[in-house]
């Protein structure tokens, strides 16, 4: 059986799911780094979701089912469907039932002098009628189009919210992985500098180096620890952000750290993209643009509706009425029969009310057109910016392919020279810093 995300996009936009879930196939386990020197989280009575392994695809499915923004968007989708039903209501015949009972004081009943009063002081009437609009100055056809556009706009807005939320979930998932790796890098750096401190301490005790070398090594370790502390804090924040996007209510007995187990790993999957093609795809596929285009067409229909006020409206009706006799005091004396007819309404002059509506609708239509053009430029800017950032990341990644190996070798040589007396402690510290920088850049 298809997952919830796959079911949604197979109905609305299967291709978009493939884009959103690209790169989520790597299922290699990645253990989160041990967080020493941090308060341990209370882990009693944890919910099952908090302790089970979560892949990228699992996270996307959970977010699709539970994220608050998506749930609100679903409610908005249903509400807009109700608006569409209301819009096309003018096309459908109306069935109206009515009834009334009236009792008056006898003193209000007029009589003819010399003629006995025979008019009843009580009467009733009831009826049922079908009313159908025949012509509304163009509103009927416009209502049909507007109902369709409203539904399509609502779907596009919903898909926009889903796409944005799933993208945010993917980024949050990757942020947790990045933060975990950054902890490992900073822990390794602290370990390297701590070993250098131990080495300088032994040398000082042996009398081969001055106290200054020990102090400099201590300062180097102390300067590196804040980076490790910040990395651990970023790791905690990233996991909180991911849990929030997944729509989970985090138990209050879980604090300081969340024991999430993410199974995917950071992996640079080869990806080729051409900017002109990307721009064309964005302008064609971005659902927020589709929603704005529907809004533009809806505003155009509003102009038609506003201009309908210049034209007459025609309705036809047919019904069946029951009422008491107007000349018999017996309420059981009933009269009944069919009625059929039509009516025309035409506002010859309405104090420029229709003119004002037309001016307003036309201005809003022009604004909607401008909004589409402005958003299209913004989308193009987003694509160009993302493309530029992508090129930067790819070039940096390619430049770092051998840097770590070279940094490791440089550190080994610096230590060897220092031990042989041809190098300095500063060379070793610089080599260790360069290695940490290379590892950070690679992440």
PDB file of N, CA and C in Angstrom, residues 288-338:
ATOM      1  N   UNK A 288       2.764  28.044  -6.267  1.00  0.00           N
ATOM      2  CA  UNK A 288       2.334  29.367  -5.844  1.00  0.00           C
ATOM      3  C   UNK A 288       2.052  30.260  -7.040  1.00  0.00           C
ATOM      4  N   UNK A 289       2.790  30.061  -8.139  1.00  0.00           N
ATOM      5  CA  UNK A 289       2.490  30.794  -9.366  1.00  0.00           C
ATOM      6  C   UNK A 289       1.161  30.339  -9.951  1.00  0.00           C
ATOM      7  N   UNK A 290       0.920  29.026  -9.897  1.00  0.00           N
ATOM      8  CA  UNK A 290      -0.358  28.519 -10.397  1.00  0.00           C
ATOM      9  C   UNK A 290      -1.520  29.103  -9.603  1.00  0.00           C
ATOM     10  N   UNK A 291      -1.360  29.197  -8.278  1.00  0.00           N
ATOM     11  CA  UNK A 291      -2.425  29.769  -7.444  1.00  0.00           C
ATOM     12  C   UNK A 291      -2.659  31.236  -7.787  1.00  0.00           C
ATOM     13  N   UNK A 292      -1.576  31.990  -8.043  1.00  0.00           N
ATOM     14  CA  UNK A 292      -1.730  33.402  -8.388  1.00  0.00           C
ATOM     15  C   UNK A 292      -2.376  33.572  -9.762  1.00  0.00           C
ATOM     16  N   UNK A 293      -2.073  32.680 -10.691  1.00  0.00           N
ATOM     17  CA  UNK A 293      -2.724  32.756 -12.011  1.00  0.00           C
ATOM     18  C   UNK A 293      -4.218  32.501 -11.884  1.00  0.00           C
ATOM     19  N   UNK A 294      -4.592  31.562 -11.012  1.00  0.00           N
ATOM     20  CA  UNK A 294      -6.023  31.321 -10.773  1.00  0.00           C
ATOM     21  C   UNK A 294      -6.664  32.532 -10.112  1.00  0.00           C
ATOM     22  N   UNK A 295      -5.922  33.173  -9.209  1.00  0.00           N
ATOM     23  CA  UNK A 295      -6.451  34.377  -8.561  1.00  0.00           C
ATOM     24  C   UNK A 295      -6.659  35.488  -9.590  1.00  0.00           C
ATOM     25  N   UNK A 296      -5.746  35.589 -10.545  1.00  0.00           N
ATOM     26  CA  UNK A 296      -5.900  36.584 -11.607  1.00  0.00           C
ATOM     27  C   UNK A 296      -7.163  36.324 -12.427  1.00  0.00           C
ATOM     28  N   UNK A 297      -7.393  35.057 -12.774  1.00  0.00           N
ATOM     29  CA  UNK A 297      -8.587  34.718 -13.548  1.00  0.00           C
ATOM     30  C   UNK A 297      -9.857  34.948 -12.733  1.00  0.00           C
ATOM     31  N   UNK A 298      -9.784  34.685 -11.425  1.00  0.00           N
ATOM     32  CA  UNK A 298     -10.947  34.949 -10.567  1.00  0.00           C
ATOM     33  C   UNK A 298     -11.267  36.437 -10.515  1.00  0.00           C
ATOM     34  N   UNK A 299     -10.240  37.268 -10.460  1.00  0.00           N
ATOM     35  CA  UNK A 299     -10.488  38.707 -10.465  1.00  0.00           C
ATOM     36  C   UNK A 299     -11.094  39.156 -11.797  1.00  0.00           C
ATOM     37  N   UNK A 300     -10.711  38.504 -12.872  1.00  0.00           N
ATOM     38  CA  UNK A 300     -11.302  38.815 -14.170  1.00  0.00           C
ATOM     39  C   UNK A 300     -12.784  38.456 -14.179  1.00  0.00           C
ATOM     40  N   UNK A 301     -13.120  37.340 -13.542  1.00  0.00           N
ATOM     41  CA  UNK A 301     -14.528  36.954 -13.432  1.00  0.00           C
ATOM     42  C   UNK A 301     -15.292  37.933 -12.553  1.00  0.00           C
ATOM     43  N   UNK A 302     -14.625  38.475 -11.545  1.00  0.00           N
ATOM     44  CA  UNK A 302     -15.282  39.475 -10.696  1.00  0.00           C
ATOM     45  C   UNK A 302     -15.641  40.728 -11.484  1.00  0.00           C
ATOM     46  N   UNK A 303     -14.844  41.056 -12.498  1.00  0.00           N
ATOM     47  CA  UNK A 303     -15.178  42.190 -13.352  1.00  0.00           C
ATOM     48  C   UNK A 303     -16.472  41.894 -14.109  1.00  0.00           C
ATOM     49  N   UNK A 304     -16.611  40.664 -14.597  1.00  0.00           N
ATOM     50  CA  UNK A 304     -17.837  40.267 -15.300  1.00  0.00           C
ATOM     51  C   UNK A 304     -19.040  40.366 -14.366  1.00  0.00           C
ATOM     52  N   UNK A 305     -18.863  39.894 -13.126  1.00  0.00           N
ATOM     53  CA  UNK A 305     -19.953  39.951 -12.156  1.00  0.00           C
ATOM     54  C   UNK A 305     -20.329  41.391 -11.856  1.00  0.00           C
ATOM     55  N   UNK A 306     -19.321  42.255 -11.714  1.00  0.00           N
ATOM     56  CA  UNK A 306     -19.612  43.661 -11.422  1.00  0.00           C
ATOM     57  C   UNK A 306     -20.373  44.315 -12.569  1.00  0.00           C
ATOM     58  N   UNK A 307     -19.987  44.023 -13.802  1.00  0.00           N
ATOM     59  CA  UNK A 307     -20.663  44.626 -14.962  1.00  0.00           C
ATOM     60  C   UNK A 307     -22.070  44.088 -15.159  1.00  0.00           C
ATOM     61  N   UNK A 308     -22.377  42.938 -14.549  1.00  0.00           N
ATOM     62  CA  UNK A 308     -23.730  42.387 -14.691  1.00  0.00           C
ATOM     63  C   UNK A 308     -24.772  43.309 -14.063  1.00  0.00           C
ATOM     64  N   UNK A 309     -24.331  44.213 -13.163  1.00  0.00           N
ATOM     65  CA  UNK A 309     -25.271  45.150 -12.560  1.00  0.00           C
ATOM     66  C   UNK A 309     -25.858  46.124 -13.551  1.00  0.00           C
ATOM     67  N   UNK A 310     -25.215  46.293 -14.715  1.00  0.00           N
ATOM     68  CA  UNK A 310     -25.764  47.161 -15.756  1.00  0.00           C
ATOM     69  C   UNK A 310     -26.912  46.493 -16.519  1.00  0.00           C
ATOM     70  N   UNK A 311     -27.045  45.185 -16.370  1.00  0.00           N
ATOM     71  CA  UNK A 311     -27.968  44.420 -17.204  1.00  0.00           C
ATOM     72  C   UNK A 311     -29.140  43.902 -16.379  1.00  0.00           C
ATOM     73  N   UNK A 312     -30.239  43.524 -17.053  1.00  0.00           N
ATOM     74  CA  UNK A 312     -31.402  42.997 -16.320  1.00  0.00           C
ATOM     75  C   UNK A 312     -31.169  41.559 -15.877  1.00  0.00           C
ATOM     76  N   UNK A 313     -32.001  41.128 -14.945  1.00  0.00           N
ATOM     77  CA  UNK A 313     -31.995  39.727 -14.504  1.00  0.00           C
ATOM     78  C   UNK A 313     -33.403  39.163 -14.683  1.00  0.00           C
ATOM     79  N   UNK A 314     -33.452  37.887 -15.036  1.00  0.00           N
ATOM     80  CA  UNK A 314     -34.727  37.219 -15.327  1.00  0.00           C
ATOM     81  C   UNK A 314     -34.785  35.910 -14.563  1.00  0.00           C
ATOM     82  N   UNK A 315     -35.881  35.730 -13.836  1.00  0.00           N
ATOM     83  CA  UNK A 315     -36.118  34.470 -13.120  1.00  0.00           C
ATOM     84  C   UNK A 315     -37.492  33.924 -13.492  1.00  0.00           C
ATOM     85  N   UNK A 316     -37.581  32.616 -13.518  1.00  0.00           N
ATOM     86  CA  UNK A 316     -38.861  31.921 -13.721  1.00  0.00           C
ATOM     87  C   UNK A 316     -39.190  31.154 -12.444  1.00  0.00           C
ATOM     88  N   UNK A 317     -40.496  31.034 -12.163  1.00  0.00           N
ATOM     89  CA  UNK A 317     -40.894  30.323 -10.952  1.00  0.00           C
ATOM     90  C   UNK A 317     -42.152  29.514 -11.230  1.00  0.00           C
ATOM     91  N   UNK A 318     -42.314  28.466 -10.451  1.00  0.00           N
ATOM     92  CA  UNK A 318     -43.513  27.623 -10.487  1.00  0.00           C
ATOM     93  C   UNK A 318     -43.704  27.042  -9.101  1.00  0.00           C
ATOM     94  N   UNK A 319     -44.980  26.940  -8.683  1.00  0.00           N
ATOM     95  CA  UNK A 319     -45.206  26.424  -7.347  1.00  0.00           C
ATOM     96  C   UNK A 319     -46.653  26.002  -7.127  1.00  0.00           C
ATOM     97  N   UNK A 320     -46.937  25.647  -5.914  1.00  0.00           N
ATOM     98  CA  UNK A 320     -48.285  25.220  -5.518  1.00  0.00           C
ATOM     99  C   UNK A 320     -48.578  25.876  -4.183  1.00  0.00           C
ATOM    100  N   UNK A 321     -49.766  26.548  -4.082  1.00  0.00           N
ATOM    101  CA  UNK A 321     -50.121  27.309  -2.884  1.00  0.00           C
ATOM    102  C   UNK A 321     -51.395  26.758  -2.245  1.00  0.00           C
ATOM    103  N   UNK A 322     -51.450  26.894  -0.924  1.00  0.00           N
ATOM    104  CA  UNK A 322     -52.633  26.570  -0.137  1.00  0.00           C
ATOM    105  C   UNK A 322     -52.950  27.781   0.749  1.00  0.00           C
ATOM    106  N   UNK A 323     -54.227  28.090   0.891  1.00  0.00           N
ATOM    107  CA  UNK A 323     -54.614  29.181   1.785  1.00  0.00           C
ATOM    108  C   UNK A 323     -56.073  29.018   2.213  1.00  0.00           C
ATOM    109  N   UNK A 324     -56.382  29.697   3.291  1.00  0.00           N
ATOM    110  CA  UNK A 324     -57.771  29.663   3.776  1.00  0.00           C
ATOM    111  C   UNK A 324     -58.601  30.670   2.985  1.00  0.00           C
ATOM    112  N   UNK A 325     -59.923  30.475   3.005  1.00  0.00           N
ATOM    113  CA  UNK A 325     -60.826  31.372   2.281  1.00  0.00           C
ATOM    114  C   UNK A 325     -60.856  32.740   2.949  1.00  0.00           C
ATOM    115  N   UNK A 326     -60.929  33.778   2.126  1.00  0.00           N
ATOM    116  CA  UNK A 326     -61.001  35.133   2.649  1.00  0.00           C
ATOM    117  C   UNK A 326     -62.432  35.555   3.010  1.00  0.00           C
ATOM    118  N   UNK A 327     -63.370  34.712   2.657  1.00  0.00           N
ATOM    119  CA  UNK A 327     -64.772  35.083   2.887  1.00  0.00           C
ATOM    120  C   UNK A 327     -65.498  34.089   3.783  1.00  0.00           C
ATOM    121  N   UNK A 328     -64.783  33.129   4.336  1.00  0.00           N
ATOM    122  CA  UNK A 328     -65.402  32.098   5.162  1.00  0.00           C
ATOM    123  C   UNK A 328     -64.659  32.042   6.482  1.00  0.00           C
ATOM    124  N   UNK A 329     -65.399  32.079   7.572  1.00  0.00           N
ATOM    125  CA  UNK A 329     -64.762  32.038   8.893  1.00  0.00           C
ATOM    126  C   UNK A 329     -64.278  30.651   9.246  1.00  0.00           C
ATOM    127  N   UNK A 330     -64.629  29.644   8.466  1.00  0.00           N
ATOM    128  CA  UNK A 330     -64.171  28.282   8.702  1.00  0.00           C
ATOM    129  C   UNK A 330     -62.749  28.139   8.162  1.00  0.00           C
ATOM    130  N   UNK A 331     -61.769  27.954   9.078  1.00  0.00           N
ATOM    131  CA  UNK A 331     -60.368  27.817   8.644  1.00  0.00           C
ATOM    132  C   UNK A 331     -60.147  26.556   7.832  1.00  0.00           C
ATOM    133  N   UNK A 332     -61.072  25.611   7.917  1.00  0.00           N
ATOM    134  CA  UNK A 332     -60.931  24.384   7.143  1.00  0.00           C
ATOM    135  C   UNK A 332     -61.319  24.537   5.687  1.00  0.00           C
ATOM    136  N   UNK A 333     -61.938  25.669   5.340  1.00  0.00           N
ATOM    137  CA  UNK A 333     -62.273  25.920   3.944  1.00  0.00           C
ATOM    138  C   UNK A 333     -60.984  26.308   3.204  1.00  0.00           C
ATOM    139  N   UNK A 334     -60.447  25.382   2.482  1.00  0.00           N
ATOM    140  CA  UNK A 334     -59.108  25.522   1.886  1.00  0.00           C
ATOM    141  C   UNK A 334     -59.205  25.795   0.403  1.00  0.00           C
ATOM    142  N   UNK A 335     -58.323  26.677  -0.075  1.00  0.00           N
ATOM    143  CA  UNK A 335     -58.158  26.933  -1.500  1.00  0.00           C
ATOM    144  C   UNK A 335     -56.728  26.557  -1.882  1.00  0.00           C
ATOM    145  N   UNK A 336     -56.578  25.943  -3.019  1.00  0.00           N
ATOM    146  CA  UNK A 336     -55.229  25.536  -3.431  1.00  0.00           C
ATOM    147  C   UNK A 336     -55.157  25.481  -4.956  1.00  0.00           C
ATOM    148  N   UNK A 337     -53.916  25.559  -5.467  1.00  0.00           N
ATOM    149  CA  UNK A 337     -53.731  25.512  -6.908  1.00  0.00           C
ATOM    150  C   UNK A 337     -52.312  25.882  -7.315  1.00  0.00           C
ATOM    151  N   UNK A 338     -52.038  25.695  -8.598  1.00  0.00           N
ATOM    152  CA  UNK A 338     -50.711  25.956  -9.156  1.00  0.00           C
ATOM    153  C   UNK A 338     -50.509  27.433  -9.445  1.00  0.00           C
TER     154      UNK A 338
END
